[in-house]
Amino acid sequence: MANVNEKFGLRPYRSINGAPWNNAQNRYTVANNLSTAIFQGDPVKPTTAGNVTLARSNTSDRIIGVFNGVFYNDPTTQKPTFRNNYPGSIAVAGITAFVIDDPNTVYLVDANAAFTRADLFRNYSLTNVTGNTLTGISEKQLAVGTSGLATTFAVQAIDIQEGATDSDTSTSGVNVLVRINNHFFRSGTAGI
């Protein structure tokens, strides 16, 4: 059966020790009037100003975690607002980002090309795409063609989701389990 090409960014799946993900996340801040949009499932990095911002794909950005939503007082409506995504250019102080920052979290990500067991334990970049403005969800995928051994790649593939409808390894859209490799709270590991 063909895979569904879902594009949902990095979705928390479980802990590296096999325990279920426990919804743990921490609060960070987004800079007042940051122009960059950040979507649920996007990797984020710390800034020198003490905030978080979108981690760029195909770079050695040290990822602090995965963006899971934002809270702020809307400057137009003056109402408290929670969203899956930060749309960019919100001119208000006190923007709170919720970030899944445990370096032991394993994430599910959609691969942008065929991905077999022989592709496991390598380090990969993520695709450089924006998210869906209707759902607020990231559309980043595992960039299968951009892999290597370097510790600075964004994620490391550790397994293929078994028994899922998206487990056909011969075509794009297969669900791959990854961990953040170049994590701010832990050094990266070389791939094999």
PDB file of N, CA and C in Angstrom, residues 21-98:
ATOM      1  N   TRP A  21       6.048   9.072  25.283  1.00  0.00           N
ATOM      2  CA  TRP A  21       6.297  10.499  25.486  1.00  0.00           C
ATOM      3  C   TRP A  21       5.312  11.011  26.524  1.00  0.00           C
ATOM      4  N   ASN A  22       5.783  11.809  27.475  1.00  0.00           N
ATOM      5  CA  ASN A  22       4.944  12.230  28.598  1.00  0.00           C
ATOM      6  C   ASN A  22       4.436  13.670  28.488  1.00  0.00           C
ATOM      7  N   ASN A  23       4.459  14.238  27.314  1.00  0.00           N
ATOM      8  CA  ASN A  23       3.985  15.610  27.072  1.00  0.00           C
ATOM      9  C   ASN A  23       4.837  16.677  27.741  1.00  0.00           C
ATOM     10  N   ALA A  24       6.037  16.342  28.175  1.00  0.00           N
ATOM     11  CA  ALA A  24       6.902  17.324  28.824  1.00  0.00           C
ATOM     12  C   ALA A  24       7.390  18.357  27.818  1.00  0.00           C
ATOM     13  N   GLN A  25       7.287  19.607  28.219  1.00  0.00           N
ATOM     14  CA  GLN A  25       7.786  20.711  27.407  1.00  0.00           C
ATOM     15  C   GLN A  25       8.096  21.865  28.341  1.00  0.00           C
ATOM     16  N   ASN A  26       8.917  22.781  27.875  1.00  0.00           N
ATOM     17  CA  ASN A  26       9.289  23.932  28.683  1.00  0.00           C
ATOM     18  C   ASN A  26       8.965  25.218  27.954  1.00  0.00           C
ATOM     19  N   ARG A  27       8.901  26.288  28.739  1.00  0.00           N
ATOM     20  CA  ARG A  27       8.581  27.603  28.187  1.00  0.00           C
ATOM     21  C   ARG A  27       9.860  28.348  27.826  1.00  0.00           C
ATOM     22  N   TYR A  28       9.834  28.972  26.677  1.00  0.00           N
ATOM     23  CA  TYR A  28      10.890  29.861  26.218  1.00  0.00           C
ATOM     24  C   TYR A  28      10.203  31.124  25.706  1.00  0.00           C
ATOM     25  N   THR A  29      10.975  32.103  25.303  1.00  0.00           N
ATOM     26  CA  THR A  29      10.371  33.316  24.757  1.00  0.00           C
ATOM     27  C   THR A  29      10.726  33.483  23.288  1.00  0.00           C
ATOM     28  N   VAL A  30       9.829  34.150  22.582  1.00  0.00           N
ATOM     29  CA  VAL A  30      10.053  34.552  21.194  1.00  0.00           C
ATOM     30  C   VAL A  30      10.231  36.063  21.216  1.00  0.00           C
ATOM     31  N   ALA A  31      11.186  36.565  20.465  1.00  0.00           N
ATOM     32  CA  ALA A  31      11.452  38.003  20.442  1.00  0.00           C
ATOM     33  C   ALA A  31      10.245  38.788  19.948  1.00  0.00           C
ATOM     34  N   ASN A  32      10.013  39.912  20.566  1.00  0.00           N
ATOM     35  CA  ASN A  32       8.967  40.838  20.144  1.00  0.00           C
ATOM     36  C   ASN A  32       9.170  41.178  18.667  1.00  0.00           C
ATOM     37  N   ASN A  33       8.148  40.955  17.852  1.00  0.00           N
ATOM     38  CA  ASN A  33       8.123  41.305  16.431  1.00  0.00           C
ATOM     39  C   ASN A  33       9.077  40.464  15.571  1.00  0.00           C
ATOM     40  N   LEU A  34       9.440  39.265  16.028  1.00  0.00           N
ATOM     41  CA  LEU A  34      10.251  38.365  15.200  1.00  0.00           C
ATOM     42  C   LEU A  34       9.513  38.118  13.891  1.00  0.00           C
ATOM     43  N   SER A  35      10.170  38.334  12.775  1.00  0.00           N
ATOM     44  CA  SER A  35       9.486  38.216  11.478  1.00  0.00           C
ATOM     45  C   SER A  35       9.359  36.777  10.992  1.00  0.00           C
ATOM     46  N   THR A  36      10.160  35.869  11.517  1.00  0.00           N
ATOM     47  CA  THR A  36      10.165  34.477  11.069  1.00  0.00           C
ATOM     48  C   THR A  36       8.994  33.694  11.655  1.00  0.00           C
ATOM     49  N   ALA A  37       8.216  33.037  10.807  1.00  0.00           N
ATOM     50  CA  ALA A  37       7.133  32.165  11.274  1.00  0.00           C
ATOM     51  C   ALA A  37       7.731  30.856  11.787  1.00  0.00           C
ATOM     52  N   ILE A  38       7.136  30.306  12.842  1.00  0.00           N
ATOM     53  CA  ILE A  38       7.561  29.021  13.405  1.00  0.00           C
ATOM     54  C   ILE A  38       6.313  28.163  13.565  1.00  0.00           C
ATOM     55  N   PHE A  39       6.374  26.924  13.092  1.00  0.00           N
ATOM     56  CA  PHE A  39       5.208  26.045  13.090  1.00  0.00           C
ATOM     57  C   PHE A  39       5.392  24.888  14.069  1.00  0.00           C
ATOM     58  N   GLN A  40       4.271  24.338  14.548  1.00  0.00           N
ATOM     59  CA  GLN A  40       4.312  23.182  15.438  1.00  0.00           C
ATOM     60  C   GLN A  40       5.024  22.041  14.718  1.00  0.00           C
ATOM     61  N   GLY A  41       6.086  21.523  15.330  1.00  0.00           N
ATOM     62  CA  GLY A  41       6.889  20.469  14.722  1.00  0.00           C
ATOM     63  C   GLY A  41       8.177  20.973  14.101  1.00  0.00           C
ATOM     64  N   ASP A  42       8.399  22.294  14.112  1.00  0.00           N
ATOM     65  CA  ASP A  42       9.649  22.867  13.604  1.00  0.00           C
ATOM     66  C   ASP A  42      10.728  22.803  14.678  1.00  0.00           C
ATOM     67  N   PRO A  43      11.976  22.518  14.293  1.00  0.00           N
ATOM     68  CA  PRO A  43      13.067  22.611  15.257  1.00  0.00           C
ATOM     69  C   PRO A  43      13.378  24.084  15.530  1.00  0.00           C
ATOM     70  N   VAL A  44      13.718  24.385  16.779  1.00  0.00           N
ATOM     71  CA  VAL A  44      14.086  25.752  17.139  1.00  0.00           C
ATOM     72  C   VAL A  44      15.455  25.758  17.801  1.00  0.00           C
ATOM     73  N   LYS A  45      16.092  26.915  17.739  1.00  0.00           N
ATOM     74  CA  LYS A  45      17.423  27.083  18.319  1.00  0.00           C
ATOM     75  C   LYS A  45      17.412  28.293  19.245  1.00  0.00           C
ATOM     76  N   PRO A  46      18.338  28.338  20.201  1.00  0.00           N
ATOM     77  CA  PRO A  46      18.428  29.505  21.070  1.00  0.00           C
ATOM     78  C   PRO A  46      19.128  30.659  20.351  1.00  0.00           C
ATOM     79  N   THR A  47      18.822  31.879  20.796  1.00  0.00           N
ATOM     80  CA  THR A  47      19.492  33.064  20.258  1.00  0.00           C
ATOM     81  C   THR A  47      20.356  33.684  21.350  1.00  0.00           C
ATOM     82  N   THR A  48      21.252  34.560  20.955  1.00  0.00           N
ATOM     83  CA  THR A  48      22.113  35.225  21.931  1.00  0.00           C
ATOM     84  C   THR A  48      21.328  36.193  22.814  1.00  0.00           C
ATOM     85  N   ALA A  49      20.104  36.552  22.412  1.00  0.00           N
ATOM     86  CA  ALA A  49      19.258  37.442  23.210  1.00  0.00           C
ATOM     87  C   ALA A  49      18.416  36.676  24.233  1.00  0.00           C
ATOM     88  N   GLY A  50      18.559  35.343  24.288  1.00  0.00           N
ATOM     89  CA  GLY A  50      17.826  34.545  25.262  1.00  0.00           C
ATOM     90  C   GLY A  50      16.461  34.082  24.800  1.00  0.00           C
ATOM     91  N   ASN A  51      16.190  34.162  23.513  1.00  0.00           N
ATOM     92  CA  ASN A  51      14.919  33.717  22.938  1.00  0.00           C
ATOM     93  C   ASN A  51      15.147  32.446  22.129  1.00  0.00           C
ATOM     94  N   VAL A  52      14.087  31.955  21.482  1.00  0.00           N
ATOM     95  CA  VAL A  52      14.228  30.879  20.500  1.00  0.00           C
ATOM     96  C   VAL A  52      13.744  31.389  19.149  1.00  0.00           C
ATOM     97  N   THR A  53      14.285  30.784  18.105  1.00  0.00           N
ATOM     98  CA  THR A  53      13.883  31.099  16.742  1.00  0.00           C
ATOM     99  C   THR A  53      13.985  29.829  15.914  1.00  0.00           C
ATOM    100  N   LEU A  54      13.481  29.861  14.711  1.00  0.00           N
ATOM    101  CA  LEU A  54      13.503  28.702  13.824  1.00  0.00           C
ATOM    102  C   LEU A  54      14.937  28.271  13.542  1.00  0.00           C
ATOM    103  N   ALA A  55      15.223  26.981  13.700  1.00  0.00           N
ATOM    104  CA  ALA A  55      16.525  26.435  13.313  1.00  0.00           C
ATOM    105  C   ALA A  55      16.489  26.203  11.808  1.00  0.00           C
ATOM    106  N   ARG A  56      17.482  26.686  11.119  1.00  0.00           N
ATOM    107  CA  ARG A  56      17.519  26.578   9.663  1.00  0.00           C
ATOM    108  C   ARG A  56      17.911  25.168   9.226  1.00  0.00           C
ATOM    109  N   SER A  57      17.351  24.731   8.120  1.00  0.00           N
ATOM    110  CA  SER A  57      17.688  23.415   7.574  1.00  0.00           C
ATOM    111  C   SER A  57      19.049  23.475   6.897  1.00  0.00           C
ATOM    112  N   ASN A  58      19.693  22.329   6.806  1.00  0.00           N
ATOM    113  CA  ASN A  58      20.987  22.191   6.132  1.00  0.00           C
ATOM    114  C   ASN A  58      22.060  23.087   6.728  1.00  0.00           C
ATOM    115  N   THR A  59      22.016  23.295   8.032  1.00  0.00           N
ATOM    116  CA  THR A  59      23.048  24.066   8.718  1.00  0.00           C
ATOM    117  C   THR A  59      23.479  23.291   9.951  1.00  0.00           C
ATOM    118  N   SER A  60      24.438  23.845  10.647  1.00  0.00           N
ATOM    119  CA  SER A  60      24.892  23.205  11.882  1.00  0.00           C
ATOM    120  C   SER A  60      24.270  23.873  13.106  1.00  0.00           C
ATOM    121  N   ASP A  61      23.088  24.486  12.938  1.00  0.00           N
ATOM    122  CA  ASP A  61      22.392  25.100  14.071  1.00  0.00           C
ATOM    123  C   ASP A  61      22.210  24.085  15.195  1.00  0.00           C
ATOM    124  N   ARG A  62      22.517  24.493  16.423  1.00  0.00           N
ATOM    125  CA  ARG A  62      22.292  23.623  17.586  1.00  0.00           C
ATOM    126  C   ARG A  62      20.841  23.760  18.003  1.00  0.00           C
ATOM    127  N   ILE A  63      20.100  22.699  17.891  1.00  0.00           N
ATOM    128  CA  ILE A  63      18.659  22.690  18.140  1.00  0.00           C
ATOM    129  C   ILE A  63      18.397  22.518  19.633  1.00  0.00           C
ATOM    130  N   ILE A  64      17.553  23.390  20.188  1.00  0.00           N
ATOM    131  CA  ILE A  64      17.204  23.273  21.605  1.00  0.00           C
ATOM    132  C   ILE A  64      15.970  22.402  21.806  1.00  0.00           C
ATOM    133  N   GLY A  65      15.177  22.224  20.756  1.00  0.00           N
ATOM    134  CA  GLY A  65      13.987  21.392  20.851  1.00  0.00           C
ATOM    135  C   GLY A  65      13.048  21.609  19.687  1.00  0.00           C
ATOM    136  N   VAL A  66      11.818  21.144  19.859  1.00  0.00           N
ATOM    137  CA  VAL A  66      10.806  21.211  18.807  1.00  0.00           C
ATOM    138  C   VAL A  66       9.658  22.094  19.289  1.00  0.00           C
ATOM    139  N   PHE A  67       9.304  23.049  18.467  1.00  0.00           N
ATOM    140  CA  PHE A  67       8.244  24.015  18.768  1.00  0.00           C
ATOM    141  C   PHE A  67       6.905  23.299  18.841  1.00  0.00           C
ATOM    142  N   ASN A  68       6.133  23.590  19.915  1.00  0.00           N
ATOM    143  CA  ASN A  68       4.851  22.911  20.094  1.00  0.00           C
ATOM    144  C   ASN A  68       3.676  23.875  20.245  1.00  0.00           C
ATOM    145  N   GLY A  69       3.933  25.161  20.151  1.00  0.00           N
ATOM    146  CA  GLY A  69       2.852  26.135  20.257  1.00  0.00           C
ATOM    147  C   GLY A  69       3.340  27.422  20.876  1.00  0.00           C
ATOM    148  N   VAL A  70       2.449  28.418  20.897  1.00  0.00           N
ATOM    149  CA  VAL A  70       2.822  29.742  21.389  1.00  0.00           C
ATOM    150  C   VAL A  70       1.629  30.380  22.092  1.00  0.00           C
ATOM    151  N   PHE A  71       1.940  31.225  23.082  1.00  0.00           N
ATOM    152  CA  PHE A  71       0.906  31.986  23.785  1.00  0.00           C
ATOM    153  C   PHE A  71       1.341  33.442  23.844  1.00  0.00           C
ATOM    154  N   TYR A  72       0.401  34.340  23.565  1.00  0.00           N
ATOM    155  CA  TYR A  72       0.670  35.775  23.664  1.00  0.00           C
ATOM    156  C   TYR A  72      -0.658  36.519  23.777  1.00  0.00           C
ATOM    157  N   ASN A  73      -0.585  37.754  24.205  1.00  0.00           N
ATOM    158  CA  ASN A  73      -1.757  38.626  24.202  1.00  0.00           C
ATOM    159  C   ASN A  73      -1.788  39.326  22.854  1.00  0.00           C
ATOM    160  N   ASP A  74      -2.797  39.014  22.059  1.00  0.00           N
ATOM    161  CA  ASP A  74      -2.894  39.555  20.705  1.00  0.00           C
ATOM    162  C   ASP A  74      -2.953  41.083  20.758  1.00  0.00           C
ATOM    163  N   PRO A  75      -2.022  41.768  20.068  1.00  0.00           N
ATOM    164  CA  PRO A  75      -2.009  43.227  20.137  1.00  0.00           C
ATOM    165  C   PRO A  75      -3.215  43.883  19.455  1.00  0.00           C
ATOM    166  N   THR A  76      -3.902  43.170  18.570  1.00  0.00           N
ATOM    167  CA  THR A  76      -5.070  43.724  17.878  1.00  0.00           C
ATOM    168  C   THR A  76      -6.342  43.540  18.690  1.00  0.00           C
ATOM    169  N   THR A  77      -6.573  42.315  19.164  1.00  0.00           N
ATOM    170  CA  THR A  77      -7.818  42.017  19.894  1.00  0.00           C
ATOM    171  C   THR A  77      -7.684  42.200  21.399  1.00  0.00           C
ATOM    172  N   GLN A  78      -6.435  42.293  21.885  1.00  0.00           N
ATOM    173  CA  GLN A  78      -6.148  42.393  23.323  1.00  0.00           C
ATOM    174  C   GLN A  78      -6.599  41.147  24.081  1.00  0.00           C
ATOM    175  N   LYS A  79      -6.702  40.017  23.378  1.00  0.00           N
ATOM    176  CA  LYS A  79      -7.144  38.772  24.009  1.00  0.00           C
ATOM    177  C   LYS A  79      -5.983  37.786  24.109  1.00  0.00           C
ATOM    178  N   PRO A  80      -5.974  36.974  25.189  1.00  0.00           N
ATOM    179  CA  PRO A  80      -4.977  35.909  25.282  1.00  0.00           C
ATOM    180  C   PRO A  80      -5.154  34.939  24.109  1.00  0.00           C
ATOM    181  N   THR A  81      -4.047  34.567  23.474  1.00  0.00           N
ATOM    182  CA  THR A  81      -4.112  33.750  22.262  1.00  0.00           C
ATOM    183  C   THR A  81      -3.132  32.592  22.351  1.00  0.00           C
ATOM    184  N   PHE A  82      -3.624  31.379  22.139  1.00  0.00           N
ATOM    185  CA  PHE A  82      -2.762  30.204  22.008  1.00  0.00           C
ATOM    186  C   PHE A  82      -2.893  29.706  20.583  1.00  0.00           C
ATOM    187  N   ARG A  83      -1.753  29.421  19.940  1.00  0.00           N
ATOM    188  CA  ARG A  83      -1.745  28.942  18.553  1.00  0.00           C
ATOM    189  C   ARG A  83      -0.746  27.798  18.408  1.00  0.00           C
ATOM    190  N   ASN A  84      -0.984  26.955  17.396  1.00  0.00           N
ATOM    191  CA  ASN A  84      -0.008  25.918  17.045  1.00  0.00           C
ATOM    192  C   ASN A  84       1.262  26.534  16.479  1.00  0.00           C
ATOM    193  N   ASN A  85       1.126  27.685  15.840  1.00  0.00           N
ATOM    194  CA  ASN A  85       2.268  28.309  15.189  1.00  0.00           C
ATOM    195  C   ASN A  85       2.406  29.761  15.611  1.00  0.00           C
ATOM    196  N   TYR A  86       3.630  30.251  15.487  1.00  0.00           N
ATOM    197  CA  TYR A  86       3.885  31.676  15.630  1.00  0.00           C
ATOM    198  C   TYR A  86       3.893  32.228  14.209  1.00  0.00           C
ATOM    199  N   PRO A  87       2.936  33.103  13.851  1.00  0.00           N
ATOM    200  CA  PRO A  87       2.804  33.526  12.457  1.00  0.00           C
ATOM    201  C   PRO A  87       3.868  34.510  11.990  1.00  0.00           C
ATOM    202  N   GLY A  88       4.617  35.072  12.914  1.00  0.00           N
ATOM    203  CA  GLY A  88       5.626  36.065  12.564  1.00  0.00           C
ATOM    204  C   GLY A  88       5.094  37.475  12.714  1.00  0.00           C
ATOM    205  N   SER A  89       5.995  38.388  13.053  1.00  0.00           N
ATOM    206  CA  SER A  89       5.708  39.826  13.136  1.00  0.00           C
ATOM    207  C   SER A  89       4.587  40.172  14.111  1.00  0.00           C
ATOM    208  N   ILE A  90       4.584  39.532  15.273  1.00  0.00           N
ATOM    209  CA  ILE A  90       3.641  39.888  16.332  1.00  0.00           C
ATOM    210  C   ILE A  90       4.357  40.894  17.240  1.00  0.00           C
ATOM    211  N   ALA A  91       3.895  42.122  17.217  1.00  0.00           N
ATOM    212  CA  ALA A  91       4.545  43.199  17.963  1.00  0.00           C
ATOM    213  C   ALA A  91       3.966  43.297  19.367  1.00  0.00           C
ATOM    214  N   VAL A  92       4.442  42.434  20.237  1.00  0.00           N
ATOM    215  CA  VAL A  92       4.010  42.446  21.633  1.00  0.00           C
ATOM    216  C   VAL A  92       5.111  41.780  22.470  1.00  0.00           C
ATOM    217  N   ALA A  93       5.294  42.266  23.671  1.00  0.00           N
ATOM    218  CA  ALA A  93       6.264  41.648  24.572  1.00  0.00           C
ATOM    219  C   ALA A  93       5.620  40.442  25.252  1.00  0.00           C
ATOM    220  N   GLY A  94       6.448  39.533  25.732  1.00  0.00           N
ATOM    221  CA  GLY A  94       5.940  38.398  26.503  1.00  0.00           C
ATOM    222  C   GLY A  94       5.362  37.272  25.669  1.00  0.00           C
ATOM    223  N   ILE A  95       5.949  36.979  24.521  1.00  0.00           N
ATOM    224  CA  ILE A  95       5.495  35.860  23.686  1.00  0.00           C
ATOM    225  C   ILE A  95       6.132  34.583  24.235  1.00  0.00           C
ATOM    226  N   THR A  96       5.302  33.635  24.656  1.00  0.00           N
ATOM    227  CA  THR A  96       5.787  32.391  25.252  1.00  0.00           C
ATOM    228  C   THR A  96       5.707  31.258  24.241  1.00  0.00           C
ATOM    229  N   ALA A  97       6.852  30.614  24.001  1.00  0.00           N
ATOM    230  CA  ALA A  97       6.904  29.435  23.130  1.00  0.00           C
ATOM    231  C   ALA A  97       6.964  28.194  24.004  1.00  0.00           C
ATOM    232  N   PHE A  98       6.246  27.156  23.607  1.00  0.00           N
ATOM    233  CA  PHE A  98       6.298  25.867  24.292  1.00  0.00           C
ATOM    234  C   PHE A  98       7.156  24.939  23.439  1.00  0.00           C
TER     235      PHE A  98
END
